[in-house]
CSV table of N, CA, C and O in Angstrom, one decimal:
chain,number,residue,atom,x,y,z
O,1,UNK,N,91.0,139.0,66.6
O,1,UNK,CA,90.9,138.8,65.0
O,1,UNK,C,91.3,136.9,64.7
O,1,UNK,O,92.9,137.4,65.0
O,2,UNK,N,91.2,136.5,64.6
O,2,UNK,CA,92.0,135.2,64.1
O,2,UNK,C,92.3,134.7,62.8
O,2,UNK,O,91.8,135.2,61.7
O,3,UNK,N,93.8,134.8,62.6
O,3,UNK,CA,94.5,134.8,61.6
O,3,UNK,C,95.1,133.4,61.5
O,3,UNK,O,95.4,132.9,62.2
O,4,UNK,N,94.4,132.8,60.6
O,4,UNK,CA,94.8,131.1,60.0
O,4,UNK,C,95.7,131.3,58.7
O,4,UNK,O,95.6,132.0,57.8
O,5,UNK,N,97.1,130.5,58.8
O,5,UNK,CA,98.0,130.6,57.5
O,5,UNK,C,98.3,129.2,57.1
O,5,UNK,O,99.0,128.6,58.3
O,6,UNK,N,98.1,128.4,56.3
O,6,UNK,CA,98.5,127.6,56.1
O,6,UNK,C,99.9,127.4,55.0
O,6,UNK,O,100.4,128.5,54.6
O,7,UNK,N,100.8,126.2,55.0
O,7,UNK,CA,102.4,126.0,54.0
O,7,UNK,C,102.4,124.5,54.1
O,7,UNK,O,101.1,123.6,54.6
O,8,UNK,N,103.0,124.0,53.4
O,8,UNK,CA,103.0,122.7,53.3
O,8,UNK,C,103.3,122.7,51.9
O,8,UNK,O,102.9,121.3,51.5
O,9,UNK,N,102.1,123.1,51.0
O,9,UNK,CA,101.4,122.8,49.9
O,9,UNK,C,102.7,122.4,48.6
O,9,UNK,O,104.5,122.9,49.0
O,10,UNK,N,102.6,121.8,47.6
O,10,UNK,CA,103.9,121.8,47.0
O,10,UNK,C,103.3,121.2,45.3
O,10,UNK,O,102.0,120.3,45.7
O,11,UNK,N,104.1,120.8,44.1
O,11,UNK,CA,104.1,119.8,43.7
O,11,UNK,C,104.9,118.5,43.7
O,11,UNK,O,106.1,118.3,44.4
O,12,UNK,N,104.1,117.4,43.5
O,12,UNK,CA,104.3,116.0,44.0
O,12,UNK,C,104.0,114.9,42.9
O,12,UNK,O,102.9,115.3,42.2
O,13,UNK,N,104.4,113.9,42.8
O,13,UNK,CA,104.3,112.8,41.7
O,13,UNK,C,103.1,111.9,43.2
O,13,UNK,O,103.0,111.7,43.9
O,14,UNK,N,101.9,111.0,42.2
O,14,UNK,CA,101.5,110.3,42.6
O,14,UNK,C,101.9,109.3,43.8
O,14,UNK,O,103.0,108.8,43.1
O,15,UNK,N,101.2,108.9,44.4
O,15,UNK,CA,101.8,108.1,45.8
O,15,UNK,C,102.6,108.8,46.9
O,15,UNK,O,103.0,108.1,47.8
O,16,UNK,N,102.9,110.0,46.7
O,16,UNK,CA,103.8,110.5,47.3
O,16,UNK,C,103.2,111.5,48.5
O,16,UNK,O,101.8,111.4,48.9
O,17,UNK,N,103.5,111.9,49.6
O,17,UNK,CA,103.1,112.2,50.9
O,17,UNK,C,103.6,113.5,51.3
O,17,UNK,O,104.3,114.1,50.2
O,18,UNK,N,102.3,114.4,51.6
O,18,UNK,CA,102.6,116.2,51.7
O,18,UNK,C,102.2,115.8,53.3
O,18,UNK,O,101.2,115.5,53.7
O,19,UNK,N,102.6,117.0,54.0
O,19,UNK,CA,102.1,117.4,55.3
O,19,UNK,C,101.6,119.0,55.2
O,19,UNK,O,102.7,120.0,55.2
O,20,UNK,N,100.5,119.2,55.4
O,20,UNK,CA,100.0,120.7,55.5
O,20,UNK,C,100.3,121.3,56.9
O,20,UNK,O,99.2,120.4,57.7
O,21,UNK,N,100.3,122.0,56.7
O,21,UNK,CA,99.8,122.9,58.6
O,21,UNK,C,99.3,124.2,58.3
O,21,UNK,O,99.2,124.8,57.3
O,22,UNK,N,98.9,124.6,59.4
O,22,UNK,CA,97.9,125.5,59.5
O,22,UNK,C,98.2,126.3,60.9
O,22,UNK,O,97.5,125.8,61.5
O,23,UNK,N,98.6,127.1,60.8
O,23,UNK,CA,99.3,128.3,62.0
O,23,UNK,C,98.0,129.3,62.4
O,23,UNK,O,97.9,129.9,61.3
O,24,UNK,N,97.9,129.5,63.7
O,24,UNK,CA,96.9,130.2,63.8
O,24,UNK,C,97.5,130.9,64.8
O,24,UNK,O,98.7,131.1,65.5
O,25,UNK,N,97.0,132.4,65.0
O,25,UNK,CA,97.4,133.6,65.8
O,25,UNK,C,96.3,134.4,66.0
O,25,UNK,O,95.1,134.5,65.2
O,26,UNK,N,96.3,135.6,67.1
O,26,UNK,CA,94.8,136.1,67.3
O,26,UNK,C,93.9,135.0,68.3
O,26,UNK,O,92.7,135.3,68.6
O,27,UNK,N,94.5,133.5,68.1
O,27,UNK,CA,93.3,133.1,69.3
O,27,UNK,C,93.6,131.6,69.2
O,27,UNK,O,94.9,131.4,69.0
O,28,UNK,N,93.0,130.7,70.1
O,28,UNK,CA,93.5,129.7,70.6
O,28,UNK,C,93.1,128.1,70.0
O,28,UNK,O,91.8,128.2,70.4
O,29,UNK,N,93.5,127.6,69.4
O,29,UNK,CA,93.3,126.5,68.5
O,29,UNK,C,92.6,125.2,69.5
O,29,UNK,O,92.1,124.9,69.0
O,30,UNK,N,92.7,125.2,70.7
O,30,UNK,CA,92.5,124.2,71.5
O,30,UNK,C,91.3,124.2,72.2
O,30,UNK,O,90.5,123.4,72.5
O,31,UNK,N,90.6,125.3,71.7
O,31,UNK,CA,89.3,125.4,72.0
O,31,UNK,C,88.3,125.5,70.7
O,31,UNK,O,87.0,125.9,70.7
O,32,UNK,N,88.9,125.6,69.5
O,32,UNK,CA,88.1,125.4,68.2
O,32,UNK,C,88.3,124.2,67.7
O,32,UNK,O,89.3,123.4,67.8
O,33,UNK,N,87.0,123.8,67.2
O,33,UNK,CA,87.0,122.8,66.2
O,33,UNK,C,87.8,123.5,65.0
O,33,UNK,O,87.4,124.4,64.1
O,34,UNK,N,88.6,122.2,64.3
O,34,UNK,CA,89.4,122.9,62.9
O,34,UNK,C,89.0,122.0,61.9
O,34,UNK,O,88.1,120.9,61.9
O,35,UNK,N,88.9,122.5,60.7
O,35,UNK,CA,88.8,121.9,59.1
O,35,UNK,C,89.3,122.1,58.3
O,35,UNK,O,90.5,123.3,58.4
O,36,UNK,N,89.7,120.9,57.3
O,36,UNK,CA,90.4,121.2,55.8
O,36,UNK,C,89.7,121.1,55.0
O,36,UNK,O,88.8,119.7,54.9
O,37,UNK,N,89.2,122.2,53.8
O,37,UNK,CA,88.6,122.4,53.1
O,37,UNK,C,89.6,122.2,51.4
O,37,UNK,O,90.7,122.3,51.8
O,38,UNK,N,89.1,122.0,50.7
O,38,UNK,CA,89.5,121.4,49.2
O,38,UNK,C,88.8,122.3,48.3
O,38,UNK,O,87.6,122.1,48.2
O,39,UNK,N,89.8,122.9,47.3
O,39,UNK,CA,88.5,123.5,45.9
O,39,UNK,C,89.6,123.2,44.8
O,39,UNK,O,90.1,123.8,44.3
O,40,UNK,N,89.1,122.7,44.0
O,40,UNK,CA,90.1,122.3,42.7
O,40,UNK,C,89.1,123.2,41.4
O,40,UNK,O,88.2,123.8,41.3
O,41,UNK,N,90.2,123.6,40.3
O,41,UNK,CA,89.5,124.5,39.6
O,41,UNK,C,88.3,123.9,38.5
O,41,UNK,O,88.0,122.6,38.6
O,42,UNK,N,86.8,124.6,39.0
O,42,UNK,CA,85.4,124.1,38.2
O,42,UNK,C,84.8,123.4,38.9
O,42,UNK,O,83.6,123.1,38.4
O,43,UNK,N,85.0,123.4,40.4
O,43,UNK,CA,84.6,122.4,41.5
O,43,UNK,C,84.1,123.5,42.7
O,43,UNK,O,84.9,124.4,43.0
O,44,UNK,N,83.3,122.9,43.3
O,44,UNK,CA,82.8,123.5,45.0
O,44,UNK,C,83.8,123.1,45.9
O,44,UNK,O,84.5,121.7,45.8
O,45,UNK,N,84.1,124.0,46.8
O,45,UNK,CA,84.5,123.6,48.0
O,45,UNK,C,84.4,122.3,48.6
O,45,UNK,O,83.2,122.5,48.5
O,46,UNK,N,85.1,121.5,48.7
O,46,UNK,CA,84.5,120.7,49.7
O,46,UNK,C,85.5,119.9,51.1
O,46,UNK,O,86.8,120.4,51.3
O,47,UNK,N,84.6,119.6,51.9
O,47,UNK,CA,85.3,119.3,53.3
O,47,UNK,C,86.3,118.0,52.9
O,47,UNK,O,86.1,117.1,52.7
O,48,UNK,N,87.6,118.0,53.3
O,48,UNK,CA,88.5,117.0,53.3
O,48,UNK,C,88.1,116.3,54.6
O,48,UNK,O,88.4,115.4,54.7
O,49,UNK,N,88.5,116.7,56.0
O,49,UNK,CA,88.5,116.6,57.0
O,49,UNK,C,88.5,117.6,58.2
O,49,UNK,O,88.5,119.1,58.0
O,50,UNK,N,87.9,116.8,59.4
O,50,UNK,CA,87.6,118.1,60.4
O,50,UNK,C,88.0,117.4,61.8
O,50,UNK,O,87.5,115.8,62.1
O,51,UNK,N,88.4,118.2,63.0
O,51,UNK,CA,88.0,117.6,64.4
O,51,UNK,C,88.1,118.5,65.1
O,51,UNK,O,87.6,119.8,64.6
O,52,UNK,N,86.8,117.9,65.8
O,52,UNK,CA,86.7,118.7,67.2
O,52,UNK,C,87.8,119.9,67.7
O,52,UNK,O,88.8,119.3,68.0
O,53,UNK,N,87.1,120.3,69.1
O,53,UNK,CA,87.9,121.2,69.9
O,53,UNK,C,89.0,120.0,70.5
O,53,UNK,O,89.8,120.8,70.6
O,54,UNK,N,88.3,119.1,71.1
O,54,UNK,CA,89.3,118.2,72.4
O,54,UNK,C,90.0,117.6,71.8
O,54,UNK,O,90.9,117.0,71.9
O,55,UNK,N,90.1,117.4,70.0
O,55,UNK,CA,90.8,116.1,69.1
O,55,UNK,C,90.5,115.1,69.5
O,55,UNK,O,91.2,114.2,68.9
O,56,UNK,N,89.1,114.6,70.0
O,56,UNK,CA,89.0,113.0,70.0
O,56,UNK,C,87.7,112.5,69.2
O,56,UNK,O,87.2,111.6,69.4
O,57,UNK,N,87.6,113.3,68.3
O,57,UNK,CA,86.4,113.1,67.1
O,57,UNK,C,86.7,113.9,65.7
O,57,UNK,O,87.5,115.1,65.6
O,58,UNK,N,87.4,112.7,65.0
O,58,UNK,CA,87.1,113.6,63.4
O,58,UNK,C,86.2,113.3,62.4
O,58,UNK,O,85.4,112.3,62.8
O,59,UNK,N,86.4,113.5,61.2
O,59,UNK,CA,85.3,113.3,60.4
O,59,UNK,C,86.1,113.4,59.0
O,59,UNK,O,86.9,114.3,58.8
O,60,UNK,N,86.3,112.4,58.1
O,60,UNK,CA,86.7,112.1,57.0
O,60,UNK,C,85.7,111.8,55.7
O,60,UNK,O,85.0,111.7,56.0
O,61,UNK,N,86.0,112.6,54.2
O,61,UNK,CA,85.2,112.5,53.2
O,61,UNK,C,85.8,110.8,52.8
O,61,UNK,O,86.9,110.7,53.0
O,62,UNK,N,84.7,110.6,52.3
O,62,UNK,CA,85.1,109.1,52.0
O,62,UNK,C,86.5,109.3,50.7
O,62,UNK,O,87.2,108.0,50.9
O,63,UNK,N,86.3,110.4,50.4
O,63,UNK,CA,87.8,110.0,49.0
O,63,UNK,C,88.9,110.3,49.7
O,63,UNK,O,89.7,109.7,49.3
O,64,UNK,N,89.1,110.7,51.5
O,64,UNK,CA,90.0,111.0,51.7
O,64,UNK,C,90.6,110.0,52.5
O,64,UNK,O,91.4,109.6,53.3
O,65,UNK,N,89.3,108.9,53.0
O,65,UNK,CA,89.5,108.4,54.4
O,65,UNK,C,90.6,107.2,54.0
O,65,UNK,O,90.8,106.3,53.1
O,66,UNK,N,91.3,107.4,55.0
O,66,UNK,CA,92.4,106.0,55.3
O,66,UNK,C,94.0,106.6,54.8
O,66,UNK,O,95.1,106.1,54.8
O,67,UNK,N,93.7,107.9,53.7
O,67,UNK,CA,94.8,108.3,53.3
O,67,UNK,C,95.6,109.5,53.9
O,67,UNK,O,96.8,109.8,54.6
O,68,UNK,N,94.4,110.1,54.5
O,68,UNK,CA,94.5,111.6,55.2
O,68,UNK,C,94.3,111.7,56.5
O,68,UNK,O,93.6,110.6,56.9
O,69,UNK,N,95.1,112.1,57.4
O,69,UNK,CA,95.2,112.0,58.5
O,69,UNK,C,94.9,113.8,59.4
O,69,UNK,O,96.1,114.4,58.8
O,70,UNK,N,93.9,114.5,60.2
O,70,UNK,CA,93.9,115.9,60.4
O,70,UNK,C,94.5,115.3,61.8
O,70,UNK,O,93.9,114.5,62.9
O,71,UNK,N,95.2,116.6,62.4
O,71,UNK,CA,95.5,116.6,63.9
O,71,UNK,C,96.0,117.5,64.1
O,71,UNK,O,95.8,118.8,63.4
O,72,UNK,N,95.5,117.9,65.7
O,72,UNK,CA,95.9,119.2,66.3
O,72,UNK,C,97.4,119.2,67.6
O,72,UNK,O,97.3,118.4,68.2
O,73,UNK,N,98.0,120.1,67.4
O,73,UNK,CA,98.8,120.0,68.1
O,73,UNK,C,99.1,121.6,69.0
O,73,UNK,O,99.2,122.8,68.5
O,74,UNK,N,98.5,121.6,70.2
O,74,UNK,CA,97.8,122.9,70.8
O,74,UNK,C,99.1,123.7,71.0
O,74,UNK,O,99.0,125.0,71.1
O,75,UNK,N,99.9,122.7,71.8
O,75,UNK,CA,101.1,123.5,72.1
O,75,UNK,C,101.8,124.6,71.2
O,75,UNK,O,102.3,126.1,71.2
O,76,UNK,N,101.7,124.4,69.7
O,76,UNK,CA,102.2,124.9,68.8
O,76,UNK,C,101.0,125.6,68.2
O,76,UNK,O,101.0,126.7,67.4
O,77,UNK,N,99.5,125.9,68.6
O,77,UNK,CA,98.8,126.4,67.6
O,77,UNK,C,98.6,126.1,66.5
O,77,UNK,O,98.5,126.9,65.5
O,78,UNK,N,98.5,124.9,66.4
O,78,UNK,CA,98.7,124.5,64.6
O,78,UNK,C,97.7,123.3,64.4
O,78,UNK,O,98.0,122.1,65.3
O,79,UNK,N,97.4,122.9,63.1
O,79,UNK,CA,96.6,122.0,62.7
O,79,UNK,C,97.6,121.3,61.7
O,79,UNK,O,97.9,122.3,61.2
O,80,UNK,N,97.6,119.7,61.7
O,80,UNK,CA,98.1,119.3,60.3
O,80,UNK,C,97.0,118.6,59.5
O,80,UNK,O,96.1,118.1,60.3
O,81,UNK,N,97.3,118.5,58.2
O,81,UNK,CA,96.6,117.2,57.4
O,81,UNK,C,98.0,116.5,56.5
O,81,UNK,O,98.9,117.1,56.0
O,82,UNK,N,98.1,115.4,57.6
O,82,UNK,CA,99.0,114.3,56.7
O,82,UNK,C,98.3,113.5,55.9
O,82,UNK,O,97.2,113.6,55.8
O,83,UNK,N,98.8,113.4,54.6
O,83,UNK,CA,98.0,113.2,53.3
O,83,UNK,C,99.6,112.1,52.8
O,83,UNK,O,100.4,112.8,52.0
O,84,UNK,N,98.8,111.2,52.4
O,84,UNK,CA,99.8,109.6,52.0
O,84,UNK,C,99.1,109.8,50.9
O,84,UNK,O,97.5,109.8,50.6
O,85,UNK,N,99.4,108.5,50.1
O,85,UNK,CA,98.9,108.0,48.9
O,85,UNK,C,98.2,108.8,47.9
O,85,UNK,O,97.5,108.9,47.6
O,86,UNK,N,99.2,109.9,47.6
O,86,UNK,CA,98.3,111.3,46.8
O,86,UNK,C,98.1,110.6,45.3
O,86,UNK,O,98.8,109.8,44.5
O,87,UNK,N,96.5,111.3,45.0
O,87,UNK,CA,96.3,110.7,43.7
O,87,UNK,C,95.9,112.2,43.0
O,87,UNK,O,96.1,113.0,43.6
O,88,UNK,N,95.8,111.7,41.6
O,88,UNK,CA,96.2,113.3,41.1
O,88,UNK,C,94.4,114.0,41.0
O,88,UNK,O,94.8,115.3,41.0
O,89,UNK,N,93.4,113.2,41.4
O,89,UNK,CA,92.4,114.3,42.2
O,89,UNK,C,92.9,114.6,43.3
O,89,UNK,O,91.4,115.8,43.9
O,90,UNK,N,93.6,114.6,44.2
O,90,UNK,CA,93.8,115.4,45.2
O,90,UNK,C,94.5,117.1,44.8
O,90,UNK,O,93.9,117.3,45.8
O,91,UNK,N,94.3,117.5,43.4
O,91,UNK,CA,95.0,118.3,43.2
O,91,UNK,C,93.8,119.5,43.5
O,91,UNK,O,92.5,119.2,43.2
O,92,UNK,N,94.6,120.4,44.4
O,92,UNK,CA,93.4,121.4,44.8
O,92,UNK,C,94.2,122.6,45.4
O,92,UNK,O,95.2,122.2,45.9
O,93,UNK,N,93.6,123.7,45.8
O,93,UNK,CA,94.0,124.7,46.7
O,93,UNK,C,93.5,124.0,48.2
O,93,UNK,O,92.1,123.6,47.8
O,94,UNK,N,94.0,124.2,49.1
O,94,UNK,CA,93.8,123.5,50.2
O,94,UNK,C,93.5,124.5,51.3
O,94,UNK,O,94.4,125.8,51.3
O,95,UNK,N,92.6,124.6,51.7
O,95,UNK,CA,91.9,125.3,53.2
O,95,UNK,C,91.7,125.2,54.5
O,95,UNK,O,91.3,124.0,54.2
O,96,UNK,N,92.4,125.8,55.5
O,96,UNK,CA,91.8,125.1,57.2
O,96,UNK,C,91.3,126.5,57.4
O,96,UNK,O,90.8,127.4,57.0
O,97,UNK,N,90.1,125.8,58.2
O,97,UNK,CA,89.5,126.7,59.0
O,97,UNK,C,89.2,126.5,60.2
O,97,UNK,O,89.4,125.5,60.7
O,98,UNK,N,89.0,127.3,60.9
O,98,UNK,CA,88.2,127.5,62.5
O,98,UNK,C,86.6,127.3,62.8
O,98,UNK,O,86.4,128.7,62.4
O,99,UNK,N,86.3,127.0,63.7
O,99,UNK,CA,85.1,126.7,64.4
O,99,UNK,C,85.3,127.2,65.0
O,99,UNK,O,85.6,126.6,66.3
O,100,UNK,N,85.1,128.7,65.9
O,100,UNK,CA,85.2,129.0,67.2
O,100,UNK,C,84.1,128.7,68.6
O,100,UNK,O,84.2,129.2,69.6
O,101,UNK,N,83.4,127.6,68.2
O,101,UNK,CA,82.1,127.8,68.8
O,101,UNK,C,82.6,125.9,69.0
O,101,UNK,O,82.2,125.0,68.3
O,102,UNK,N,82.6,125.6,70.3
O,102,UNK,CA,83.2,124.1,70.8
O,102,UNK,C,82.1,123.6,70.5
O,102,UNK,O,80.8,123.9,71.2
O,103,UNK,N,82.4,122.2,69.8
O,103,UNK,CA,81.2,121.2,69.8
O,103,UNK,C,81.3,119.9,70.2
O,103,UNK,O,83.1,119.5,70.0
O,104,UNK,N,81.6,119.4,70.8
O,104,UNK,CA,81.2,117.7,71.1
O,104,UNK,C,82.2,117.1,69.6
O,104,UNK,O,82.7,116.0,69.9
O,105,UNK,N,81.5,117.3,68.7
O,105,UNK,CA,81.7,116.4,67.2
O,105,UNK,C,82.4,117.4,66.3
O,105,UNK,O,82.4,118.7,66.2
O,106,UNK,N,83.3,116.9,65.5
O,106,UNK,CA,83.9,117.7,64.4
O,106,UNK,C,82.9,118.4,63.4
O,106,UNK,O,81.8,118.0,63.3
O,107,UNK,N,83.0,119.4,63.1
O,107,UNK,CA,82.1,120.4,62.3
O,107,UNK,C,82.2,120.6,61.1
O,107,UNK,O,83.2,120.2,60.3
O,108,UNK,N,81.4,119.5,60.0
O,108,UNK,CA,81.5,119.5,58.8
O,108,UNK,C,80.2,120.3,58.1
O,108,UNK,O,80.7,119.8,56.6
O,109,UNK,N,79.8,121.1,58.2
O,109,UNK,CA,79.3,122.4,57.8
O,109,UNK,C,80.2,123.6,57.3
O,109,UNK,O,81.0,124.2,58.5
O,110,UNK,N,80.2,124.2,56.3
O,110,UNK,CA,81.4,125.0,56.1
O,110,UNK,C,80.8,126.4,56.3
O,110,UNK,O,81.8,127.1,57.1
O,111,UNK,N,79.4,126.5,56.9
O,111,UNK,CA,79.0,127.9,56.9
O,111,UNK,C,79.3,127.9,58.5
O,111,UNK,O,79.1,129.2,58.7
O,112,UNK,N,79.4,127.1,59.2
O,112,UNK,CA,80.1,126.9,60.4
O,112,UNK,C,81.2,127.5,61.3
O,112,UNK,O,81.5,128.1,62.0
O,113,UNK,N,82.0,127.7,59.9
O,113,UNK,CA,83.4,128.1,60.3
O,113,UNK,C,83.5,129.4,60.3
O,113,UNK,O,82.7,130.1,59.3
O,114,UNK,N,84.2,129.9,61.3
O,114,UNK,CA,83.9,131.6,61.5
O,114,UNK,C,85.2,132.0,60.6
O,114,UNK,O,85.1,133.2,60.1
O,115,UNK,N,86.5,131.6,60.7
O,115,UNK,CA,87.7,131.9,60.2
O,115,UNK,C,88.3,131.0,59.0
O,115,UNK,O,88.4,130.1,59.1
O,116,UNK,N,88.9,131.4,57.7
O,116,UNK,CA,89.7,131.0,56.7
O,116,UNK,C,91.2,131.5,56.4
O,116,UNK,O,91.3,132.4,56.4
O,117,UNK,N,91.8,130.0,56.2
O,117,UNK,CA,93.3,131.0,55.7
O,117,UNK,C,93.1,131.2,54.3
O,117,UNK,O,91.9,131.0,53.6
O,118,UNK,N,94.1,131.2,53.7
O,118,UNK,CA,94.4,131.8,52.3
O,118,UNK,C,94.2,130.9,51.5
O,118,UNK,O,94.5,130.8,50.4
O,119,UNK,N,95.0,130.1,52.1
O,119,UNK,CA,95.1,128.4,51.3
O,119,UNK,C,96.4,128.0,50.3
O,119,UNK,O,97.2,129.1,50.4
O,120,UNK,N,96.7,126.8,50.7
O,120,UNK,CA,97.7,126.6,49.8
O,120,UNK,C,97.8,125.5,48.7
O,120,UNK,O,96.5,124.7,48.6
O,121,UNK,N,98.2,125.7,47.9
O,121,UNK,CA,98.5,124.8,46.2
O,121,UNK,C,98.8,123.2,46.8
O,121,UNK,O,100.3,123.6,47.0
O,122,UNK,N,97.7,122.2,46.0
O,122,UNK,CA,98.3,120.9,46.5
O,122,UNK,C,98.4,120.4,45.0
O,122,UNK,O,97.1,120.5,44.5
O,123,UNK,N,99.5,120.2,44.1
O,123,UNK,CA,99.2,119.5,43.0
O,123,UNK,C,100.1,118.4,42.5
O,123,UNK,O,101.3,118.2,43.1
O,124,UNK,N,99.2,117.2,42.3
O,124,UNK,CA,99.7,115.5,42.2
O,124,UNK,C,99.6,115.7,41.3
O,124,UNK,O,98.7,115.5,40.2
O,125,UNK,N,100.8,115.4,40.1
O,125,UNK,CA,101.3,114.6,38.9
O,125,UNK,C,102.3,114.1,38.4
O,125,UNK,O,103.3,114.3,38.9
O,126,UNK,N,102.3,113.3,37.2
O,126,UNK,CA,103.5,112.9,37.0
O,126,UNK,C,104.3,113.6,36.1
O,126,UNK,O,105.3,113.1,35.8
């Protein structure tokens, strides 16, 4: 059973940066596609960023492209989401997820993800 634990969320001002981490146990992230999703109050969960198992293909939502970066550190079995130039509309609970079926491109469909973390709150406010 794969367990994912997110960390790094918090309260920051607009324009600030945060780095979210997602540590895995019970599985090897080097063989998984990984994704970061977020859900704001009253809104549906949406994909923010995804990376394929080998780390050479990524996908970003238009709202975060150029500001967020997803990466995998296989030696630490951890995936990161570097978030720069944060905006109030980035406020949400952020979840990481694992797609255990290797694919050549990043997985962008939520239903394909097999395991989910519990989420970490990110609040961007002045």
